[in-house]
Amino acid sequence: MTRTILVCCGTGCRANGGMDVSLALTAAVDAAAADANVCCVTETGCSGLCELGPLVRIMPDDIMYYRVRPSDAHDIIQKTVLESEPIERLLFKDSSGNHVLHQADNPFYGHQKKIALRNVGIIDSRSIDEYIAHGGYSALARALEMTSDEIIREVEESGIRGRGGAGFPTGRKWRSAAVLESSPKYVICNGDEGDPGAFMDGSIMDGDPHSVLEGMMIGALAIGAEEGFLYIRDEYIQAVKSMKKAIRAAEKRGLLGESILGTNRKLYFSVVRGGGAFVCGESTALMSSIEGNVGEPRAKYIHSVEKGLWGCPTVINNVETWANIPVIINGGGKKFAEIGTKDSTGTKVFALVGKVKYTGLVEVPMGITLRKLIFEIGGGIPNNRKFKAVQTGGPSGGCIPASLLDIPVDFDTLKEYGTMMGSGGMIVMDDHSCMVEFARYYVNFLCGESCGKCTPCREGLRHMRSILTNICNGYGREGDIELLEMIGSTMIDCSLCALGSSAPNPVLTTIRYFREEYEAHIREHRCPAGVCKALTAFSVNHAVCKGCMACTAVCPTRAIVQLNGGFPIITKSCNGCGSCRDVCRFNAIEAVKGGRV
Amino acid sequence: MNLNESDTEINEVIKAYPPERQNSLPIMQDLQKKFGYIPRNAFKKIGLYLSCSEAHLYSMATFYKALSLVPQGKHVIRLCDGTTCHIKGSVQLRDEITRLLGIRDGETTSDRLFSLQLVNCIGTCAIAPAILIDETYYGKLTPADLPAILNRYRKLEEEREREHEEENGMENGEKNEKEEKS
């Protein structure tokens, strides 16, 4: 039997040494080349469970290995490939200690439903043939036989809403661009994904670039566009390479260029690299950037679908939205609409990260509860710590506390609770995360990213930052919380673009759900989570300390010493970084009130 | 690093694109990649080529984070301060790098070996906290891991210099030999 060894070479696994594993496996295959058809090694995009990478999957047996080292390559070929024997030490162990052989039996994967990620981690992203072999470009062929109205009707029926964050109905957007008579028209793929804590768009572009292209081609047919741009973050080195290569391959096959698949329809796509500005994820700023200007947004009195790129009708959708389109055309809008909830159909890809056991990329049906997502798929909080909050939607989103873990994840419910879907970052926090500092972090981030064009955003963020920094440093004053709320509501009402009007969300939701933490900072000069350095000192609780000295190994300032072979103590050279507390398995290191105030 | 980028080198990068304004960002990105910053004399050339003002190009160069007006060190340390890295301790890493190298965000060491850039997300949130040095990712770091990583680059540089010296030495030696023979 010919076997394929899928080696995950997504960014996470790459950082964990995935490329070396791939090289070692290729060498081991060559060494065992007695019968050369035993197997081939395929480098794929992100398989999802980055935390336990590098990941290796052997098909068609569907045996999944985790934390593979280059030194395991020989065993994998000899035992699993040649003798069909699984290697226990590389398998996943479930909560009851049983070894899990197949991917689908791993709870991380079992609860997922993959649409946008259907090929990511399964095919060689560099090969157009593999994409076609997995049913790729069949939706394009179908769309070529449909009228513009028929295509758009399928998309409308699917109920798909933009995956970039705001959740605008995609079908309605296409419809309003299609009815306009003017020419030229453009399609754009927003692959800027500047959200800190999100990497799904990058993973899709890297792991399955043709699905994005195919979606864009169908969109271009539907609205009558002949040119398309993919605006991709410059930091996504792999995604840029992968998309460029995919465009060239599609051109060679006659899927792009003078005539699509022999028809008289023309279509040209090109990649534009972003300049590293968060605001360029905003559609009007993004278009300004493509035109060769500073990426400043404009007020949307006139929608981009009417006057977008170079003043022409433009449809701009996010990477994940485009990747969903071929599935909608192939399976029909009705079938797609059956997944998810009534008003939020389909699935959503999340970057499940932060203080959660199994971090990685997950795609789940809309309407799944946060509890299921974090505790069943994500495996809960590491080191048996307490779940505190989950942050969704990046800097434009907000925090959801533990009491709301059972709300369904969909566009409207999240909005109701003060946050938003955003592009899909889902950052889990445990009780070692300070919500005030967290709000300060986002505001500081946005302060640097605000384009400065409108006053509420430019000045509002600066003032919020200085107030929050003061609170974190112990100089908070009575009335600060109310002032933050006032600035926030002004920004929501008066900012020019979505960056400014959503910027207060992290501050307002943390005040809404964690007001007592703000009060502790202001009134008692105490950081309950033990994060704000100016207010925190650490001490060792000798009643629970086992004297394992794991803390000394990570202390950058050597502030933990052991006197006379007893328990460790923390000396004055402690810089308050808290690394010791993070590694302590017995919770023996405690944050206490301290510092200069 | 060559600090006197020649006109031909700059022109080469510029002329690779058709003279349309939409190419201003890619041209500057290519210059950034080639020289580690946008040389001052490049603005005039780009402006003439694309028929746009130098001021416009300056405003772009200062707006986009990918572009820099000052030369960068040989190895650029991109310290991820994305949300996940932040809650998992990127601040500690930053403090430690500052302690070890004496540079803050946006600065370069005096020997021009390292530059430190705090960036918002490098897309490796699952292995936070992470840094990207040139094109190599390092994940799940603690401050204690940093000295070894930085030393690796220092050693690499020392070796390179030694090889360079040896090569030069050899070349000189060969020349001398040749001269002697002739």
Short mmCIF file of N, CA and C in Angstrom, two decimals, chain A residues 275-413:
data_model
loop_
_atom_site.label_atom_id
_atom_site.label_comp_id
_atom_site.label_asym_id
_atom_site.label_seq_id
_atom_site.Cartn_x
_atom_site.Cartn_y
_atom_site.Cartn_z
N GLY A 275 1.90 47.01 4.70
CA GLY A 275 3.05 47.74 5.22
C GLY A 275 3.20 47.65 6.73
N GLY A 276 2.39 46.80 7.36
CA GLY A 276 2.51 46.68 8.80
C GLY A 276 1.75 47.76 9.53
N ALA A 277 0.52 48.01 9.12
CA ALA A 277 -0.32 48.97 9.84
C ALA A 277 -1.65 48.31 10.12
N PHE A 278 -2.01 48.26 11.40
CA PHE A 278 -3.22 47.56 11.81
C PHE A 278 -4.46 48.15 11.16
N VAL A 279 -4.47 49.50 11.02
CA VAL A 279 -5.66 50.16 10.49
C VAL A 279 -5.94 49.75 9.04
N CYS A 280 -4.93 49.22 8.35
CA CYS A 280 -5.11 48.81 6.96
C CYS A 280 -6.01 47.59 6.83
N GLY A 281 -6.41 46.98 7.93
CA GLY A 281 -7.40 45.92 7.87
C GLY A 281 -8.78 46.51 7.65
N GLU A 282 -8.92 47.79 7.92
CA GLU A 282 -10.18 48.49 7.69
C GLU A 282 -10.31 48.69 6.19
N SER A 283 -11.51 48.42 5.63
CA SER A 283 -11.59 48.31 4.17
C SER A 283 -11.16 49.58 3.43
N THR A 284 -11.59 50.75 3.89
CA THR A 284 -11.24 51.96 3.13
C THR A 284 -9.75 52.26 3.24
N ALA A 285 -9.17 51.98 4.43
CA ALA A 285 -7.73 52.20 4.61
C ALA A 285 -6.95 51.22 3.74
N LEU A 286 -7.44 50.00 3.67
CA LEU A 286 -6.78 48.97 2.87
C LEU A 286 -6.73 49.39 1.40
N MET A 287 -7.84 49.91 0.92
CA MET A 287 -7.87 50.30 -0.49
C MET A 287 -6.95 51.48 -0.75
N SER A 288 -6.92 52.40 0.19
CA SER A 288 -6.02 53.53 0.08
C SER A 288 -4.57 53.04 0.01
N SER A 289 -4.27 52.01 0.77
CA SER A 289 -2.92 51.45 0.77
C SER A 289 -2.59 50.78 -0.56
N ILE A 290 -3.55 50.07 -1.13
CA ILE A 290 -3.32 49.43 -2.43
C ILE A 290 -3.05 50.49 -3.50
N GLU A 291 -3.75 51.63 -3.38
CA GLU A 291 -3.58 52.68 -4.38
C GLU A 291 -2.21 53.36 -4.29
N GLY A 292 -1.47 53.05 -3.22
CA GLY A 292 -0.15 53.65 -3.08
C GLY A 292 -0.16 54.90 -2.22
N ASN A 293 -1.06 54.93 -1.26
CA ASN A 293 -1.13 56.07 -0.36
C ASN A 293 -0.94 55.62 1.08
N VAL A 294 -0.91 56.59 1.98
CA VAL A 294 -0.92 56.27 3.39
C VAL A 294 -2.26 55.59 3.69
N GLY A 295 -2.21 54.53 4.50
CA GLY A 295 -3.44 53.76 4.73
C GLY A 295 -4.36 54.40 5.73
N GLU A 296 -4.94 55.53 5.36
CA GLU A 296 -5.89 56.19 6.25
C GLU A 296 -7.30 55.86 5.81
N PRO A 297 -8.19 55.59 6.76
CA PRO A 297 -9.57 55.30 6.38
C PRO A 297 -10.30 56.59 6.02
N ARG A 298 -11.44 56.44 5.36
CA ARG A 298 -12.29 57.60 5.11
C ARG A 298 -13.66 57.28 5.66
N ALA A 299 -14.45 58.32 5.83
CA ALA A 299 -15.82 58.08 6.31
C ALA A 299 -16.59 57.35 5.22
N LYS A 300 -17.45 56.41 5.65
CA LYS A 300 -18.12 55.59 4.64
C LYS A 300 -19.50 56.15 4.30
N TYR A 301 -19.54 57.41 3.86
CA TYR A 301 -20.84 57.94 3.42
C TYR A 301 -21.25 57.21 2.16
N ILE A 302 -20.24 56.89 1.35
CA ILE A 302 -20.52 56.10 0.15
C ILE A 302 -19.84 54.76 0.37
N HIS A 303 -20.57 53.68 0.16
CA HIS A 303 -20.01 52.36 0.41
C HIS A 303 -18.96 51.98 -0.63
N SER A 304 -18.05 51.10 -0.19
CA SER A 304 -17.00 50.65 -1.10
C SER A 304 -17.57 49.91 -2.30
N VAL A 305 -18.70 49.25 -2.11
CA VAL A 305 -19.25 48.51 -3.24
C VAL A 305 -19.63 49.48 -4.37
N GLU A 306 -19.89 50.74 -4.02
CA GLU A 306 -20.18 51.73 -5.08
C GLU A 306 -18.90 52.42 -5.54
N LYS A 307 -18.17 52.97 -4.57
CA LYS A 307 -16.95 53.70 -4.91
C LYS A 307 -15.84 53.18 -4.01
N GLY A 308 -15.10 52.21 -4.50
CA GLY A 308 -14.05 51.61 -3.70
C GLY A 308 -12.69 51.93 -4.26
N LEU A 309 -12.00 50.90 -4.69
CA LEU A 309 -10.65 51.04 -5.22
C LEU A 309 -10.68 51.93 -6.47
N TRP A 310 -9.85 52.97 -6.48
CA TRP A 310 -9.81 53.96 -7.56
C TRP A 310 -11.21 54.45 -7.95
N GLY A 311 -12.07 54.55 -6.95
CA GLY A 311 -13.41 55.07 -7.19
C GLY A 311 -14.36 54.12 -7.91
N CYS A 312 -13.96 52.87 -8.04
CA CYS A 312 -14.78 51.90 -8.78
C CYS A 312 -15.48 50.95 -7.81
N PRO A 313 -16.56 50.31 -8.25
CA PRO A 313 -17.25 49.34 -7.39
C PRO A 313 -16.30 48.22 -6.97
N THR A 314 -16.27 47.94 -5.69
CA THR A 314 -15.30 46.97 -5.17
C THR A 314 -15.95 46.10 -4.11
N VAL A 315 -15.75 44.80 -4.24
CA VAL A 315 -16.19 43.89 -3.18
C VAL A 315 -14.96 43.42 -2.43
N ILE A 316 -14.97 43.67 -1.13
CA ILE A 316 -13.82 43.26 -0.33
C ILE A 316 -14.30 42.29 0.73
N ASN A 317 -13.72 41.11 0.74
CA ASN A 317 -14.07 40.09 1.72
C ASN A 317 -12.81 39.54 2.36
N ASN A 318 -13.04 38.97 3.52
CA ASN A 318 -11.94 38.40 4.29
C ASN A 318 -11.53 37.03 3.74
N VAL A 319 -10.32 36.60 4.04
CA VAL A 319 -9.79 35.32 3.55
C VAL A 319 -10.75 34.16 3.80
N GLU A 320 -11.22 34.09 5.04
CA GLU A 320 -12.06 32.95 5.42
C GLU A 320 -13.39 32.96 4.66
N THR A 321 -13.94 34.16 4.44
CA THR A 321 -15.18 34.26 3.68
C THR A 321 -14.98 33.69 2.28
N TRP A 322 -13.90 34.14 1.64
CA TRP A 322 -13.63 33.65 0.28
C TRP A 322 -13.46 32.13 0.26
N ALA A 323 -12.77 31.60 1.27
CA ALA A 323 -12.51 30.16 1.28
C ALA A 323 -13.79 29.34 1.44
N ASN A 324 -14.83 29.96 2.00
CA ASN A 324 -16.11 29.27 2.16
C ASN A 324 -16.92 29.19 0.87
N ILE A 325 -16.67 30.13 -0.04
CA ILE A 325 -17.54 30.28 -1.21
C ILE A 325 -17.60 29.01 -2.09
N PRO A 326 -16.46 28.38 -2.42
CA PRO A 326 -16.56 27.19 -3.27
C PRO A 326 -17.46 26.11 -2.67
N VAL A 327 -17.46 25.97 -1.36
CA VAL A 327 -18.30 24.96 -0.71
C VAL A 327 -19.77 25.32 -0.88
N ILE A 328 -20.07 26.61 -0.78
CA ILE A 328 -21.45 27.05 -0.94
C ILE A 328 -21.94 26.78 -2.36
N ILE A 329 -21.11 27.06 -3.35
CA ILE A 329 -21.52 26.84 -4.74
C ILE A 329 -21.66 25.34 -5.01
N ASN A 330 -20.74 24.55 -4.51
CA ASN A 330 -20.80 23.10 -4.75
C ASN A 330 -21.95 22.43 -4.04
N GLY A 331 -22.12 22.76 -2.77
CA GLY A 331 -23.14 22.06 -1.99
C GLY A 331 -24.49 22.75 -1.99
N GLY A 332 -24.51 23.98 -2.45
CA GLY A 332 -25.76 24.74 -2.43
C GLY A 332 -25.87 25.56 -1.16
N GLY A 333 -26.48 26.75 -1.31
CA GLY A 333 -26.62 27.65 -0.17
C GLY A 333 -27.46 27.06 0.94
N LYS A 334 -28.49 26.31 0.55
CA LYS A 334 -29.41 25.75 1.56
C LYS A 334 -28.67 24.83 2.52
N LYS A 335 -27.83 23.99 1.94
CA LYS A 335 -27.13 23.01 2.76
C LYS A 335 -26.18 23.72 3.74
N PHE A 336 -25.55 24.77 3.25
CA PHE A 336 -24.63 25.53 4.09
C PHE A 336 -25.41 26.16 5.25
N ALA A 337 -26.60 26.65 4.94
CA ALA A 337 -27.39 27.35 5.95
C ALA A 337 -27.85 26.43 7.07
N GLU A 338 -27.79 25.11 6.81
CA GLU A 338 -28.22 24.18 7.86
C GLU A 338 -27.20 24.10 8.99
N ILE A 339 -25.97 24.50 8.69
CA ILE A 339 -24.93 24.48 9.72
C ILE A 339 -24.99 25.77 10.51
N GLY A 340 -24.71 25.68 11.79
CA GLY A 340 -24.67 26.89 12.61
C GLY A 340 -26.03 27.28 13.13
N THR A 341 -26.22 28.57 13.39
CA THR A 341 -27.50 29.03 13.91
C THR A 341 -28.27 29.75 12.81
N LYS A 342 -29.49 30.18 13.14
CA LYS A 342 -30.36 30.76 12.14
C LYS A 342 -29.76 32.04 11.53
N ASP A 343 -29.23 32.90 12.39
CA ASP A 343 -28.72 34.17 11.89
C ASP A 343 -27.21 34.19 11.69
N SER A 344 -26.54 33.16 12.17
CA SER A 344 -25.10 33.04 11.92
C SER A 344 -24.87 31.64 11.38
N THR A 345 -24.88 31.54 10.05
CA THR A 345 -24.78 30.20 9.47
C THR A 345 -23.33 29.79 9.29
N GLY A 346 -23.15 28.49 9.10
CA GLY A 346 -21.81 27.98 8.78
C GLY A 346 -20.93 27.80 10.02
N THR A 347 -19.65 27.84 9.75
CA THR A 347 -18.67 27.60 10.81
C THR A 347 -17.82 28.85 10.99
N LYS A 348 -16.99 28.84 12.03
CA LYS A 348 -16.02 29.93 12.20
C LYS A 348 -14.70 29.33 12.64
N VAL A 349 -13.64 29.84 12.06
CA VAL A 349 -12.31 29.40 12.47
C VAL A 349 -11.83 30.29 13.61
N PHE A 350 -11.35 29.68 14.67
CA PHE A 350 -10.82 30.44 15.79
C PHE A 350 -9.37 30.09 16.04
N ALA A 351 -8.63 31.09 16.48
CA ALA A 351 -7.29 30.81 17.00
C ALA A 351 -7.47 30.70 18.50
N LEU A 352 -7.49 29.48 18.97
CA LEU A 352 -7.71 29.23 20.39
C LEU A 352 -6.35 29.28 21.08
N VAL A 353 -6.10 30.37 21.77
CA VAL A 353 -4.75 30.56 22.32
C VAL A 353 -4.82 31.12 23.73
N GLY A 354 -3.67 31.32 24.32
CA GLY A 354 -3.59 31.88 25.66
C GLY A 354 -3.43 30.77 26.69
N LYS A 355 -4.10 30.94 27.82
CA LYS A 355 -3.94 29.99 28.91
C LYS A 355 -4.92 28.83 28.75
N VAL A 356 -4.71 28.08 27.70
CA VAL A 356 -5.57 26.93 27.44
C VAL A 356 -4.65 25.77 27.07
N LYS A 357 -5.07 24.56 27.43
CA LYS A 357 -4.16 23.42 27.33
C LYS A 357 -3.76 23.12 25.89
N TYR A 358 -4.75 22.98 25.02
CA TYR A 358 -4.42 22.66 23.63
C TYR A 358 -4.65 23.89 22.76
N THR A 359 -3.59 24.63 22.54
CA THR A 359 -3.73 25.82 21.72
C THR A 359 -3.66 25.42 20.25
N GLY A 360 -4.30 26.21 19.42
CA GLY A 360 -4.22 25.93 17.99
C GLY A 360 -5.38 26.50 17.22
N LEU A 361 -5.54 25.96 16.04
CA LEU A 361 -6.53 26.46 15.09
C LEU A 361 -7.73 25.53 15.11
N VAL A 362 -8.92 26.06 15.35
CA VAL A 362 -10.10 25.20 15.38
C VAL A 362 -11.19 25.79 14.52
N GLU A 363 -11.96 24.93 13.90
CA GLU A 363 -13.12 25.40 13.14
C GLU A 363 -14.35 24.70 13.69
N VAL A 364 -15.29 25.48 14.16
CA VAL A 364 -16.47 24.91 14.81
C VAL A 364 -17.74 25.53 14.23
N PRO A 365 -18.87 24.80 14.33
CA PRO A 365 -20.12 25.39 13.86
C PRO A 365 -20.48 26.60 14.72
N MET A 366 -21.05 27.61 14.13
CA MET A 366 -21.52 28.77 14.90
C MET A 366 -22.54 28.30 15.93
N GLY A 367 -22.56 28.96 17.06
CA GLY A 367 -23.54 28.60 18.07
C GLY A 367 -23.00 27.66 19.13
N ILE A 368 -21.79 27.19 18.96
CA ILE A 368 -21.15 26.35 19.96
C ILE A 368 -20.96 27.21 21.22
N THR A 369 -21.01 26.59 22.38
CA THR A 369 -20.83 27.40 23.59
C THR A 369 -19.34 27.61 23.84
N LEU A 370 -19.05 28.69 24.55
CA LEU A 370 -17.66 28.96 24.90
C LEU A 370 -17.09 27.85 25.75
N ARG A 371 -17.95 27.30 26.62
CA ARG A 371 -17.48 26.23 27.52
C ARG A 371 -16.98 25.03 26.71
N LYS A 372 -17.78 24.65 25.71
CA LYS A 372 -17.41 23.50 24.90
C LYS A 372 -16.09 23.78 24.16
N LEU A 373 -16.01 24.99 23.65
CA LEU A 373 -14.83 25.37 22.88
C LEU A 373 -13.57 25.34 23.75
N ILE A 374 -13.68 25.91 24.93
CA ILE A 374 -12.48 26.06 25.77
C ILE A 374 -12.18 24.79 26.56
N PHE A 375 -13.23 24.14 27.07
CA PHE A 375 -12.95 23.01 27.96
C PHE A 375 -12.94 21.66 27.25
N GLU A 376 -13.79 21.48 26.23
CA GLU A 376 -13.77 20.18 25.56
C GLU A 376 -12.75 20.15 24.43
N ILE A 377 -12.77 21.17 23.59
CA ILE A 377 -11.81 21.18 22.49
C ILE A 377 -10.43 21.63 23.00
N GLY A 378 -10.44 22.70 23.77
CA GLY A 378 -9.17 23.24 24.25
C GLY A 378 -8.59 22.50 25.44
N GLY A 379 -9.36 21.60 26.03
CA GLY A 379 -8.83 20.81 27.14
C GLY A 379 -8.75 21.55 28.46
N GLY A 380 -9.34 22.74 28.53
CA GLY A 380 -9.36 23.47 29.80
C GLY A 380 -8.09 24.26 30.05
N ILE A 381 -7.96 24.71 31.28
CA ILE A 381 -6.85 25.59 31.64
C ILE A 381 -5.69 24.76 32.16
N PRO A 382 -4.47 25.03 31.70
CA PRO A 382 -3.33 24.23 32.16
C PRO A 382 -3.07 24.43 33.65
N ASN A 383 -2.38 23.48 34.24
CA ASN A 383 -1.98 23.51 35.66
C ASN A 383 -3.16 23.66 36.61
N ASN A 384 -4.34 23.19 36.16
CA ASN A 384 -5.53 23.25 37.01
C ASN A 384 -5.83 24.63 37.55
N ARG A 385 -5.50 25.64 36.78
CA ARG A 385 -5.78 26.98 37.26
C ARG A 385 -7.24 27.32 36.97
N LYS A 386 -7.64 28.49 37.47
CA LYS A 386 -9.04 28.87 37.33
C LYS A 386 -9.24 29.70 36.06
N PHE A 387 -10.29 29.38 35.32
CA PHE A 387 -10.61 30.17 34.14
C PHE A 387 -11.09 31.55 34.61
N LYS A 388 -10.58 32.59 33.96
CA LYS A 388 -11.01 33.92 34.38
C LYS A 388 -11.85 34.63 33.32
N ALA A 389 -11.34 34.64 32.09
CA ALA A 389 -12.05 35.37 31.05
C ALA A 389 -11.56 34.90 29.70
N VAL A 390 -12.37 35.18 28.68
CA VAL A 390 -11.90 34.91 27.33
C VAL A 390 -12.11 36.19 26.53
N GLN A 391 -11.10 36.51 25.74
CA GLN A 391 -11.15 37.74 24.95
C GLN A 391 -11.40 37.35 23.51
N THR A 392 -12.44 37.89 22.92
CA THR A 392 -12.69 37.58 21.51
C THR A 392 -12.64 38.86 20.69
N GLY A 393 -12.34 38.70 19.42
CA GLY A 393 -12.44 39.84 18.52
C GLY A 393 -11.26 40.78 18.50
N GLY A 394 -10.15 40.39 19.10
CA GLY A 394 -8.96 41.24 19.04
C GLY A 394 -9.18 42.57 19.74
N PRO A 395 -8.41 43.58 19.34
CA PRO A 395 -8.50 44.87 20.01
C PRO A 395 -9.88 45.52 19.86
N SER A 396 -10.68 45.04 18.90
CA SER A 396 -12.00 45.63 18.74
C SER A 396 -13.03 44.89 19.57
N GLY A 397 -12.63 43.81 20.20
CA GLY A 397 -13.57 42.99 20.94
C GLY A 397 -13.51 43.26 22.43
N GLY A 398 -14.02 42.32 23.19
CA GLY A 398 -14.03 42.51 24.63
C GLY A 398 -13.86 41.21 25.36
N CYS A 399 -13.91 41.29 26.69
CA CYS A 399 -13.70 40.12 27.52
C CYS A 399 -15.02 39.56 28.01
N ILE A 400 -15.08 38.24 28.07
CA ILE A 400 -16.28 37.59 28.59
C ILE A 400 -15.87 36.81 29.84
N PRO A 401 -16.59 37.03 30.95
CA PRO A 401 -16.19 36.39 32.21
C PRO A 401 -16.70 34.96 32.32
N ALA A 402 -16.27 34.27 33.36
CA ALA A 402 -16.61 32.87 33.56
C ALA A 402 -18.12 32.66 33.66
N SER A 403 -18.85 33.63 34.22
CA SER A 403 -20.29 33.45 34.41
C SER A 403 -21.03 33.34 33.08
N LEU A 404 -20.39 33.75 31.98
CA LEU A 404 -21.06 33.72 30.68
C LEU A 404 -20.53 32.61 29.77
N LEU A 405 -19.90 31.61 30.37
CA LEU A 405 -19.29 30.56 29.55
C LEU A 405 -20.29 29.79 28.71
N ASP A 406 -21.57 29.83 29.08
CA ASP A 406 -22.53 29.00 28.35
C ASP A 406 -23.26 29.75 27.24
N ILE A 407 -22.84 30.96 26.94
CA ILE A 407 -23.49 31.65 25.83
C ILE A 407 -22.99 31.08 24.51
N PRO A 408 -23.87 31.05 23.50
CA PRO A 408 -23.44 30.54 22.20
C PRO A 408 -22.55 31.56 21.48
N VAL A 409 -21.60 31.05 20.73
CA VAL A 409 -20.72 31.94 19.97
C VAL A 409 -21.34 32.19 18.61
N ASP A 410 -21.93 33.35 18.44
CA ASP A 410 -22.37 33.78 17.12
C ASP A 410 -22.31 35.30 17.06
N PHE A 411 -22.46 35.84 15.88
CA PHE A 411 -22.26 37.28 15.69
C PHE A 411 -23.08 38.12 16.67
N ASP A 412 -24.38 37.79 16.78
CA ASP A 412 -25.27 38.68 17.52
C ASP A 412 -25.15 38.52 19.03
N THR A 413 -24.98 37.26 19.49
CA THR A 413 -24.88 37.07 20.93
C THR A 413 -23.63 37.76 21.48
#
